[in-house]
Amino acid sequence: EADIYQTPRYLVIGTGKKITLECSQTMGHDKMYWYQQDPGMELHLIHYSYGVNSTEKGDLSSESTVSRIRTEHFPLTLESARPSHTSQYLCASSVVGDEQYFGPGTRLTVT
Amino acid sequence: GDSVTQMEGPVTLSEEAFLTINCTYTATGYPSLFWYVQYPGEGLQLLLKATKADDKGSNKGFEATYRKETTSFHLEKGSVQVSDSAVYFCALMRYSTLTFGKGTMLLVSP
């Protein structure tokens, strides 16, 4: 059973607000990922990290930023939320070369 | 670049019917192949995987065989249940990066 957590599970927020989506894992995995899932179900990689102090942008350009100060923690921040940011955000982690374990997701709605 | 193509849904079946969801891929080298499942309101769960040609992954009655000659990894189940209703994603992995298909929704009615 994978132990990866995301908070909040649901968030409704107004335009212009700053938000941080939390992701934590207790498995000691080096690699962590953020995906954006659009209403049509398709998954897009927006950020990933190979380890502490390492962050990279994914395939889909995103206005969000990430940080990796601790192995277990990989938060995603939006400085100024917009309605176009409304989506489901999924966090995942893995050992290098092995399958990814996913958290339950955060469903973000920006009004 | 790498890509995964899976059949569009929704796939609608009656309980106990046979399921096939087609998945083909394009990639250089020898990727690992995965099927993930997403139940409503949840994240993705690994369903099964195969790491080399001719490997068969299996779990919970689902099976898929890594076919290098046809670059395919079709998902099958002999008798689906209502509880199998979910979205299924085929994916390949190279260098720890997953490339997903667009997902196939499965709806099983009693």
Coordinates of C-alpha atoms in Angstrom, one line a residue:
Chain A
E1 CA 0.0 0.0 0.0
A2 CA 1.5 3.3 -1.1
D3 CA 1.6 6.1 1.4
I4 CA 1.3 9.4 -0.5
Y5 CA -0.9 12.2 0.7
Q6 CA -2.4 15.3 -0.8
T7 CA -4.2 18.2 0.9
P8 CA -6.6 19.7 0.4
R9 CA -8.7 17.2 -1.5
Y10 CA -11.1 19.9 -2.7
L11 CA -10.5 23.6 -3.0
V12 CA -12.7 26.4 -4.2
I13 CA -11.0 29.8 -4.4
G14 CA -11.4 33.2 -6.0
T15 CA -9.3 34.6 -8.8
G16 CA -6.1 36.2 -7.8
K17 CA -5.5 34.2 -4.6
K18 CA -2.3 32.5 -3.9
I19 CA -2.6 28.7 -3.2
T20 CA -0.3 25.9 -2.2
L21 CA -1.2 22.3 -2.9
E22 CA 0.5 19.9 -0.5
C23 CA 2.0 16.5 -1.4
S24 CA 3.8 14.2 1.0
Q25 CA 5.1 10.6 0.8
T26 CA 6.5 8.4 3.5
M27 CA 8.2 5.9 1.3
G28 CA 11.5 7.7 0.9
H29 CA 11.2 7.9 -2.8
D30 CA 13.6 10.2 -4.6
K31 CA 11.5 11.1 -7.6
M32 CA 8.2 13.1 -7.3
Y33 CA 5.8 14.4 -9.9
W34 CA 2.9 16.7 -10.4
Y35 CA 0.3 16.0 -13.1
Q36 CA -2.6 18.1 -14.2
Q37 CA -5.7 16.1 -15.3
D38 CA -8.1 17.9 -17.6
P39 CA -11.9 17.2 -17.6
G40 CA -11.4 14.9 -20.5
M41 CA -9.3 12.7 -18.2
E42 CA -6.0 13.3 -20.1
L43 CA -2.9 13.6 -17.8
H44 CA -0.2 16.1 -18.4
L45 CA 3.1 16.2 -16.5
I46 CA 3.8 19.7 -15.2
H47 CA 6.7 19.3 -12.8
Y48 CA 9.0 16.7 -11.5
S49 CA 11.9 16.3 -9.1
Y50 CA 14.8 13.9 -8.9
G51 CA 15.6 14.7 -5.3
V52 CA 16.1 17.5 -2.8
N53 CA 16.8 20.8 -4.4
S54 CA 16.1 19.4 -7.9
T55 CA 13.0 20.5 -9.8
E56 CA 12.2 20.4 -13.6
K57 CA 9.4 21.5 -15.8
G58 CA 7.3 18.8 -17.5
D59 CA 5.7 18.5 -20.9
L60 CA 2.9 21.0 -20.2
S61 CA 3.8 24.6 -19.6
S62 CA 2.3 25.6 -16.2
E63 CA 2.3 28.9 -14.3
S64 CA 2.7 27.0 -11.1
T65 CA 6.0 26.5 -9.2
V66 CA 7.3 23.7 -7.0
S67 CA 10.0 23.2 -4.4
R68 CA 11.7 20.2 -2.9
I69 CA 13.4 21.1 0.3
R70 CA 12.7 17.7 2.0
T71 CA 12.6 14.3 0.4
E72 CA 9.1 13.6 1.5
H73 CA 7.5 16.9 0.6
F74 CA 6.8 18.4 -2.8
P75 CA 4.4 21.4 -2.7
L76 CA 3.0 23.1 -5.7
T77 CA 2.2 26.9 -5.6
L78 CA 0.1 29.1 -7.8
E79 CA 0.9 32.8 -7.0
S80 CA -2.3 34.1 -8.6
A81 CA -5.0 31.6 -9.3
R82 CA -7.2 32.0 -12.5
P83 CA -10.2 30.1 -13.8
S84 CA -8.0 28.5 -16.4
H85 CA -6.2 26.7 -13.5
T86 CA -9.4 24.8 -12.6
S87 CA -8.4 21.2 -12.8
Q88 CA -7.5 18.1 -10.9
Y89 CA -3.9 17.9 -9.7
L90 CA -2.3 14.6 -9.0
C91 CA 1.0 14.0 -7.2
A92 CA 3.1 10.9 -7.6
S93 CA 6.4 9.4 -6.4
S94 CA 8.7 6.6 -7.4
V95 CA 12.0 4.9 -6.9
V96 CA 14.2 5.5 -10.0
G97 CA 13.2 3.1 -12.7
D98 CA 10.1 1.7 -10.9
E99 CA 6.4 2.4 -11.1
Q100 CA 4.9 5.6 -9.9
Y101 CA 2.5 5.7 -6.9
F102 CA -0.2 8.3 -7.0
G103 CA -1.9 10.4 -4.3
P104 CA -5.7 10.9 -4.2
G105 CA -5.6 14.2 -6.0
T106 CA -6.7 17.8 -5.3
R107 CA -9.7 19.1 -7.2
L108 CA -9.2 22.8 -7.7
T109 CA -11.9 25.2 -8.7
V110 CA -11.1 28.9 -9.3
T111 CA -14.1 31.2 -9.5
Chain B
G1 CA 8.8 11.1 -29.3
D2 CA 7.1 8.4 -27.2
S3 CA 3.4 8.1 -27.5
V4 CA 0.6 5.8 -26.3
T5 CA -2.7 5.3 -28.2
Q6 CA -5.7 3.6 -26.5
M7 CA -9.2 3.0 -27.7
E8 CA -11.7 5.7 -27.0
G9 CA -14.5 5.2 -24.7
P10 CA -16.8 4.9 -23.1
V11 CA -16.8 1.1 -23.2
T12 CA -20.2 -0.1 -22.0
L13 CA -20.6 -3.7 -21.0
S14 CA -23.0 -5.9 -19.0
E15 CA -21.7 -7.7 -16.0
E16 CA -19.8 -10.9 -16.7
A17 CA -19.0 -9.8 -20.3
F18 CA -15.5 -10.1 -21.7
L19 CA -13.4 -6.9 -21.8
T20 CA -10.7 -5.8 -24.2
I21 CA -9.2 -2.3 -24.1
N22 CA -6.7 -1.9 -26.9
C23 CA -3.4 -0.1 -26.4
T24 CA -0.5 0.5 -28.8
Y25 CA 2.7 2.4 -28.3
T26 CA 5.5 4.2 -30.1
A27 CA 8.9 4.3 -28.4
T28 CA 12.5 3.7 -29.1
G29 CA 14.3 1.1 -27.1
Y30 CA 12.6 -1.2 -24.6
P31 CA 10.1 0.7 -22.4
S32 CA 8.2 -0.8 -19.5
L33 CA 4.4 -0.9 -20.0
F34 CA 1.7 -0.3 -17.4
W35 CA -2.0 -0.2 -16.9
Y36 CA -3.3 2.2 -14.3
V37 CA -6.9 2.4 -13.1
Q38 CA -8.7 5.5 -11.7
Y39 CA -11.9 5.0 -9.7
P40 CA -14.3 8.0 -9.4
G41 CA -12.9 10.7 -7.2
E42 CA -9.6 9.0 -6.6
G43 CA -6.0 9.0 -7.9
L44 CA -4.4 6.4 -10.2
Q45 CA -3.6 2.9 -9.0
L46 CA -1.2 0.6 -10.7
L47 CA -3.2 -2.4 -12.1
L48 CA -0.5 -4.4 -13.8
K49 CA 2.9 -4.0 -15.5
A50 CA 5.3 -5.7 -17.8
T51 CA 8.9 -4.9 -18.2
K52 CA 10.1 -6.8 -21.3
A53 CA 8.7 -8.4 -24.4
D54 CA 6.4 -11.4 -24.0
D55 CA 5.9 -10.7 -20.3
K56 CA 2.3 -11.0 -19.1
G57 CA 1.1 -8.8 -16.3
S58 CA -1.9 -9.8 -14.3
N59 CA -3.9 -8.6 -11.3
K60 CA -7.5 -8.9 -10.1
G61 CA -8.5 -11.0 -13.1
F62 CA -7.0 -8.5 -15.6
E63 CA -4.2 -9.5 -18.0
A64 CA -2.0 -7.8 -20.6
T65 CA 0.9 -9.2 -22.6
Y66 CA 3.8 -7.1 -23.8
R67 CA 3.9 -7.7 -27.6
K68 CA 6.9 -6.0 -29.1
E69 CA 6.2 -7.2 -32.7
T70 CA 2.9 -5.4 -32.7
T71 CA 3.9 -2.7 -30.1
S72 CA 0.8 -3.5 -28.2
F73 CA -0.3 -4.1 -24.6
H74 CA -4.0 -4.8 -24.7
L75 CA -5.9 -5.1 -21.4
E76 CA -8.3 -8.1 -21.0
K77 CA -10.6 -9.5 -18.4
G78 CA -12.8 -12.6 -18.8
S79 CA -15.8 -11.5 -16.7
V80 CA -16.2 -7.9 -15.7
Q81 CA -18.0 -6.7 -12.6
V82 CA -19.9 -3.5 -11.8
S83 CA -17.1 -2.6 -9.4
D84 CA -14.7 -2.6 -12.4
S85 CA -16.3 0.6 -13.7
A86 CA -13.5 3.2 -13.8
V87 CA -11.1 4.9 -16.2
Y88 CA -8.2 2.8 -17.4
F89 CA -4.9 4.3 -18.6
C90 CA -2.2 2.6 -20.6
A91 CA 1.3 4.0 -20.1
L92 CA 4.9 3.4 -21.0
M93 CA 8.0 4.3 -19.0
R94 CA 11.5 5.3 -20.1
Y95 CA 14.0 6.9 -17.8
S96 CA 11.5 7.0 -14.9
T97 CA 9.1 9.2 -17.0
L98 CA 5.6 7.9 -17.8
T99 CA 3.8 8.6 -21.0
F100 CA 0.1 8.1 -20.7
G101 CA -2.7 7.3 -23.2
K102 CA -5.8 9.5 -23.0
G103 CA -7.7 7.0 -20.9
T104 CA -10.7 4.7 -21.6
M105 CA -13.8 4.9 -19.4
L106 CA -15.4 1.5 -18.7
L107 CA -19.0 1.4 -17.6
V108 CA -20.4 -2.0 -16.4
S109 CA -24.1 -2.4 -15.8
P110 CA -25.8 -5.1 -13.7

